[in-house]
Amino acid sequence: MACVGTDSPCFIAGDDLYYPLEFQDSEGAAYDLTGATAKMDLRDSVTSPSVTQSMTGGITSALLGQMAFTLTDAETAALLPRTEANKSFAFSVKLTYLDSTEQTILTGSLELEQAATE
């Protein structure tokens, strides 16, 4: 059993990437994230010692538990050269609260794929 939520989104290399999230409890109520910060990093694998790409973004509505993370079209293109058809990256979303405690709320595998049209 996973200790946090998981997701496996797929995006197209060379497109802008927009990844919205909402942190809710088991009954669907939004967590109040007032004062917290959020970050999302991509790694080549979950055990990779270095971050491949840090996503831009964070909390967009603290009271509604909403976050959004983005990459530009140039950033997604750089992550997947035209010589490769697809690539997976391990990711996690971590919250840091006012008291400095940290909580990973989501992990997963983000897939980038090529499209024929540039």
Coordinates of C-alpha atoms in Angstrom, one line a residue:
M1 CA 0.0 0.0 0.0
A2 CA 1.3 3.5 -0.9
C3 CA 1.9 5.9 1.9
V4 CA 0.9 8.9 -0.3
G5 CA -1.3 9.5 -3.4
T6 CA 0.1 8.5 -6.7
D7 CA -0.5 9.7 -10.3
S8 CA 1.0 9.0 -13.8
P9 CA 0.3 12.0 -16.0
C10 CA 1.5 12.1 -19.6
F11 CA 2.5 15.3 -21.6
I12 CA 3.9 16.1 -25.0
A13 CA 7.5 17.2 -25.3
G14 CA 7.7 20.7 -26.8
D15 CA 4.4 21.7 -25.4
D16 CA 3.8 23.9 -22.3
L17 CA 3.1 21.7 -19.3
Y18 CA 0.4 22.7 -16.8
Y19 CA -0.2 20.3 -13.9
P20 CA -2.9 21.5 -11.4
L21 CA -3.5 19.7 -8.1
E22 CA -6.0 19.9 -5.2
F23 CA -5.1 18.5 -1.8
Q24 CA -8.2 17.0 -0.1
D25 CA -8.9 14.8 2.8
S26 CA -10.6 11.4 2.3
E27 CA -14.1 13.0 2.4
G28 CA -13.2 15.5 -0.3
A29 CA -12.7 18.6 1.9
A30 CA -9.8 20.8 0.9
Y31 CA -6.9 21.1 3.2
D32 CA -6.1 24.7 4.3
L33 CA -2.5 25.3 3.2
T34 CA -2.2 28.9 4.5
G35 CA 1.4 29.6 5.2
A36 CA 2.7 26.5 3.5
T37 CA 4.9 26.2 0.4
A38 CA 4.8 23.5 -2.2
K39 CA 7.4 22.2 -4.6
M40 CA 7.6 19.5 -7.3
D41 CA 10.8 18.0 -8.7
L42 CA 11.5 15.6 -11.5
R43 CA 14.2 13.0 -11.3
D44 CA 15.4 10.4 -13.9
S45 CA 14.5 7.7 -11.3
V46 CA 13.2 7.8 -7.8
T47 CA 16.7 6.8 -6.5
S48 CA 18.6 9.3 -8.7
P49 CA 20.7 11.5 -6.4
S50 CA 20.1 14.7 -8.4
V51 CA 17.0 16.6 -9.5
T52 CA 16.6 16.6 -13.3
Q53 CA 14.1 19.5 -13.4
S54 CA 12.4 21.6 -10.7
M55 CA 8.9 22.6 -11.7
T56 CA 7.8 26.3 -11.5
G57 CA 4.8 27.0 -9.4
G58 CA 3.3 26.2 -6.0
I59 CA 0.2 26.9 -4.0
T60 CA -2.3 29.0 -6.0
S61 CA -5.2 29.0 -3.5
A62 CA -4.2 28.1 0.1
L63 CA -7.8 27.9 1.5
L64 CA -8.9 25.6 -1.3
G65 CA -5.7 23.4 -1.1
Q66 CA -4.9 24.2 -4.8
M67 CA -1.5 24.1 -6.4
A68 CA -0.2 24.3 -10.0
F69 CA 3.1 23.4 -11.5
T70 CA 4.4 24.3 -15.0
L71 CA 7.2 23.9 -17.5
T72 CA 7.7 25.9 -20.6
D73 CA 7.7 24.4 -24.1
A74 CA 11.4 24.8 -24.2
E75 CA 11.9 23.0 -20.9
T76 CA 9.8 20.0 -21.9
A77 CA 11.6 19.8 -25.3
A78 CA 15.0 19.9 -23.5
L79 CA 13.9 16.9 -21.3
L80 CA 13.1 14.8 -24.3
P81 CA 15.3 15.1 -27.4
R82 CA 13.7 14.4 -30.8
T83 CA 15.9 11.2 -31.0
E84 CA 13.8 9.7 -28.2
A85 CA 10.1 8.7 -28.5
N86 CA 9.3 8.9 -24.8
K87 CA 10.8 9.1 -21.3
S88 CA 9.5 8.7 -17.8
F89 CA 10.5 10.8 -14.8
A90 CA 9.9 10.1 -11.1
F91 CA 8.2 13.0 -9.3
S92 CA 7.0 14.0 -5.9
V93 CA 5.1 17.0 -4.5
K94 CA 6.2 18.2 -1.1
L95 CA 4.6 20.7 1.3
T96 CA 6.5 22.6 3.9
Y97 CA 4.4 24.1 6.7
L98 CA 5.0 27.2 8.8
D99 CA 6.5 25.1 11.6
S100 CA 9.1 23.7 9.1
T101 CA 7.5 20.2 9.0
E102 CA 7.5 18.6 5.6
Q103 CA 4.9 16.3 4.0
T104 CA 5.1 14.5 0.7
I105 CA 1.5 14.4 -0.6
L106 CA 1.9 12.9 -4.1
T107 CA 4.4 10.7 -6.0
G108 CA 4.4 9.3 -9.4
S109 CA 5.8 8.8 -12.8
L110 CA 5.5 11.7 -15.3
E111 CA 5.7 10.6 -19.0
L112 CA 6.8 12.8 -21.8
E113 CA 6.1 11.7 -25.4
Q114 CA 7.0 13.0 -28.8
A115 CA 4.3 14.3 -31.3
A116 CA 4.8 14.2 -35.0
T117 CA 3.8 17.9 -35.4
E118 CA 6.2 20.5 -34.1

